[in-house]
């Protein structure tokens, strides 16, 4: 086996030094403390006490509590003659003055002194029992004659040996009266021992409190500060128990402070004990069943302080004992719970401290209540104060040990985190020199090691980066920068702050994040397929151009739509369609120049924004785009596709919104697709299309305002029966709009704007409620009216809120709702057959009739007609106009009439312009006719003055025709006709 290298061996010269350090440590850490402990035990066990006093004799006393009227010495002496003598007398918290006699004994040892050692005595006066001569009086403030204050009580120097003394004394608290005779010299020694013990207790506890206080200040720990205050209060409680509370640091307390200080001290001690307890264990007990009782105990402890000030001491003591005893019991139970649950040694030591305090307090209470003063010899306040302080100190020490271990563990964890952190951590001096760096930073900088103070930031990053970062941290204390290294294509994010004259920072490699962000930014504004702008991107581009354009600079916008592009997707798949879209964008991009941009806003729809481009030049560009798109086929694999495009071009007015510009260009594009314009329509500024668009926007704004229906009114166009023209007055309500200047405008643009903006329900709701209210108001004048037609917008039919409002309106006008006939456009009815049928069923429940408007215009009418429970077919006017000039129209109308008859429906023909048309319709069998041949729309008041729809006919030829029509006296109403479908 190879020997270890000599450099690893310990030199022989080092052995004496190591041995010396070991011996010094052994003596200091082990031998000295153990030796001090053994010597102290030996001293207490076998050595003589320098201050030990002896020769004391307990004297029997005869005691009488003063009751009723105050006694004089002679009366008290007579009453005491029959009282048996006792060694001690307990007042049981009574503050009534007591009289007692005591006889001194003739003992050797020189002059004698009688001590009355009760620490609860307030004052005392004595007389010679034989002559009733005053021997003096004493209190803690002053003394006269043979009486004086001694230790915590009083002392009497008898005039002669074996004499009887009569005394009167007052007490407060749980006092015990006794008398002890001492030789004068021994009494002096006992007094010295009393003050020595008091000084030792004061000094020891104060030194310990100061040590804890200094520890708290150094460590900035509130716990230690609380413990220091608790130790001081514990010292005072022990002093009260031993009768040493008459002084503080060797200085006598003012007599007036003695009783109040006892009460305030015990109250503060209770508050401090509970505060220290909650600091140590409050968090652990917060979720246990002790949390609420402890909160109540805290409030009771706080209440002790005002009680100690306001209540007499005799009343305060029982209150204090009850609160303290219940509090200690609860706190001890909580500690036992923690010990059983967590095995916490801090709780164990603190429980022992509380146990000692509890036993001491219990002994005080029992001794005061039952007169068992012997208990105080087992558990007195001084012993309890010292023991509880020692045990609490052990608890605090254990807490400090736990916190130290946690701090060491946290520090180790932080060091591990510092080393394992995936981001670079560094510390720089004011000159850019590295003071520390973690391994992640070294990997980022491709550096094997840093020489503290010599390796500089500027070796890896530019001088400008360092200067900027230093200036920022000095002016703002912290900075966040994205920086590039001197070499490579990486990107870093540095966060730095100035702390204690050094720059602390974090360096993060954001190369991939930056690339991803750039890609996301591109995808946010560009179409992923064609890579041109998407809707958001072209809108941003338009807004930036519109805002930044100088006054008078032209701006044009084009809307491009590919014709029948959907066929490519349907026939050859979306992959082929996508490839065609890419090639279309490439061809358009080749046509554009400068700042002109294209954006994809739909499947095959594009918007082209051309800043600084006059409308004439833009027209040439768009013509070139149309030609380039459709000029040559698009090859995808082995297939070739021909695609054409239509373009709507507009000149954008200053301040025009993007959505308005796109909407107007879209309108021009649709016109280009529908008309013979070779794929291009141009709207110059000021053209009628802009005025129409502006008018439409104004109507939309009006409908969205609070007075949407202001200016609306109704006119009524008569509908004449071809069976009995003079016996019915039926009509259709038509909407009109009166402008602010009194001019009446057509309702068509208003209705179109309402349907585009989703406000059609507002109009239909107003027309419905107004019509039914008008019928209800004039029902007596409308005796010949079988039905009143009202056109219903398709948008309203699909508005659930409008449907509910319609049913509510019909319910309010239920008795006239049966005269209403709602017209539903055939194409709208067939768009959602189930929804239409449900609506028809709901309104027919109120007696409302339903007509299918513009019937015959849809190519699916006949196949779906059997599914709709309609009452009337209103034949599309395109079949009626010039019907006699087109035999095919006659055949179609006749077929519709026959179909309606077979299905049990009535028919209405609209747009009847002349008498010949009316004659043909009558011959075919149409039930009702409507149009200018009968009458134009009329004001409502004219309807009220007419007896039938035929009353409005002006043309003589029509009048002549009407006279030849049938004259059935009883025209059947619409509801009287039973549809055939209901008979099966």
XYZ file of N, CA and C in Angstrom, residues 223 226 273-292 294-295 298 331 334-335 338 341 346-347 350 399:
102
model
N -38.731 38.621 21.241
C -38.933 37.574 22.240
C -38.044 37.786 23.458
N -39.240 40.636 25.627
C -40.381 40.234 26.442
C -39.923 39.395 27.635
N -46.725 37.429 31.318
C -46.643 35.966 31.185
C -47.445 35.477 29.987
N -48.658 36.006 29.856
C -49.506 35.582 28.740
C -48.933 36.055 27.397
N -48.354 37.261 27.366
C -47.749 37.762 26.128
C -46.579 36.891 25.699
N -45.705 36.546 26.658
C -44.572 35.675 26.350
C -45.047 34.301 25.885
N -46.081 33.819 26.500
C -46.657 32.513 26.131
C -47.167 32.540 24.698
N -47.916 33.579 24.347
C -48.474 33.661 22.996
C -47.390 33.876 21.953
N -46.318 34.587 22.303
C -45.212 34.766 21.360
C -44.565 33.430 21.026
N -44.424 32.581 22.053
C -43.761 31.303 21.838
C -44.683 30.265 21.193
N -45.937 30.245 21.605
C -46.802 29.129 21.200
C -48.093 29.564 20.509
N -48.294 30.872 20.312
C -49.553 31.340 19.727
C -49.813 30.767 18.353
N -48.771 30.721 17.502
C -48.957 30.205 16.140
C -49.325 28.727 16.150
N -48.714 27.946 17.068
C -49.014 26.508 17.121
C -50.403 26.238 17.673
N -50.888 27.132 18.551
C -52.201 26.914 19.171
C -53.329 27.590 18.410
N -52.993 28.341 17.323
C -54.012 29.125 16.624
C -55.088 28.245 16.012
N -54.739 27.031 15.603
C -55.704 26.155 14.934
C -56.191 25.035 15.857
N -56.036 25.207 17.147
C -56.523 24.211 18.105
C -57.741 24.752 18.838
N -58.315 23.915 19.673
C -59.503 24.333 20.422
C -59.175 25.331 21.522
N -57.879 25.589 21.748
C -57.490 26.542 22.789
C -57.437 27.976 22.280
N -57.576 28.182 20.981
C -57.381 29.521 20.423
C -58.388 30.518 20.985
N -59.667 30.181 20.939
C -60.699 31.128 21.416
C -60.606 31.360 22.929
N -58.028 31.198 24.832
C -56.839 32.011 25.088
C -57.074 33.467 24.723
N -57.835 33.719 23.664
C -58.157 35.105 23.301
C -58.984 35.762 24.412
N -56.722 36.616 27.275
C -55.938 37.833 27.036
C -56.738 39.080 27.396
N -53.402 27.666 30.005
C -52.096 27.700 29.355
C -51.349 26.380 29.539
N -52.768 23.851 27.214
C -52.272 24.065 25.860
C -50.867 23.539 25.684
N -50.020 23.737 26.688
C -48.649 23.233 26.605
C -48.609 21.708 26.600
N -49.386 20.592 23.181
C -48.239 20.725 22.278
C -47.195 19.649 22.546
N -48.392 16.445 21.099
C -48.499 16.474 19.644
C -47.135 16.579 18.976
N -39.337 23.043 24.178
C -39.629 24.401 24.633
C -40.925 24.397 25.443
N -41.929 23.708 24.936
C -43.193 23.612 25.656
C -43.016 22.879 26.980
N -41.337 25.283 29.475
C -42.269 26.344 29.837
C -43.424 25.788 30.675
N -35.456 27.568 22.806
C -35.978 28.285 21.645
C -34.841 28.900 20.839
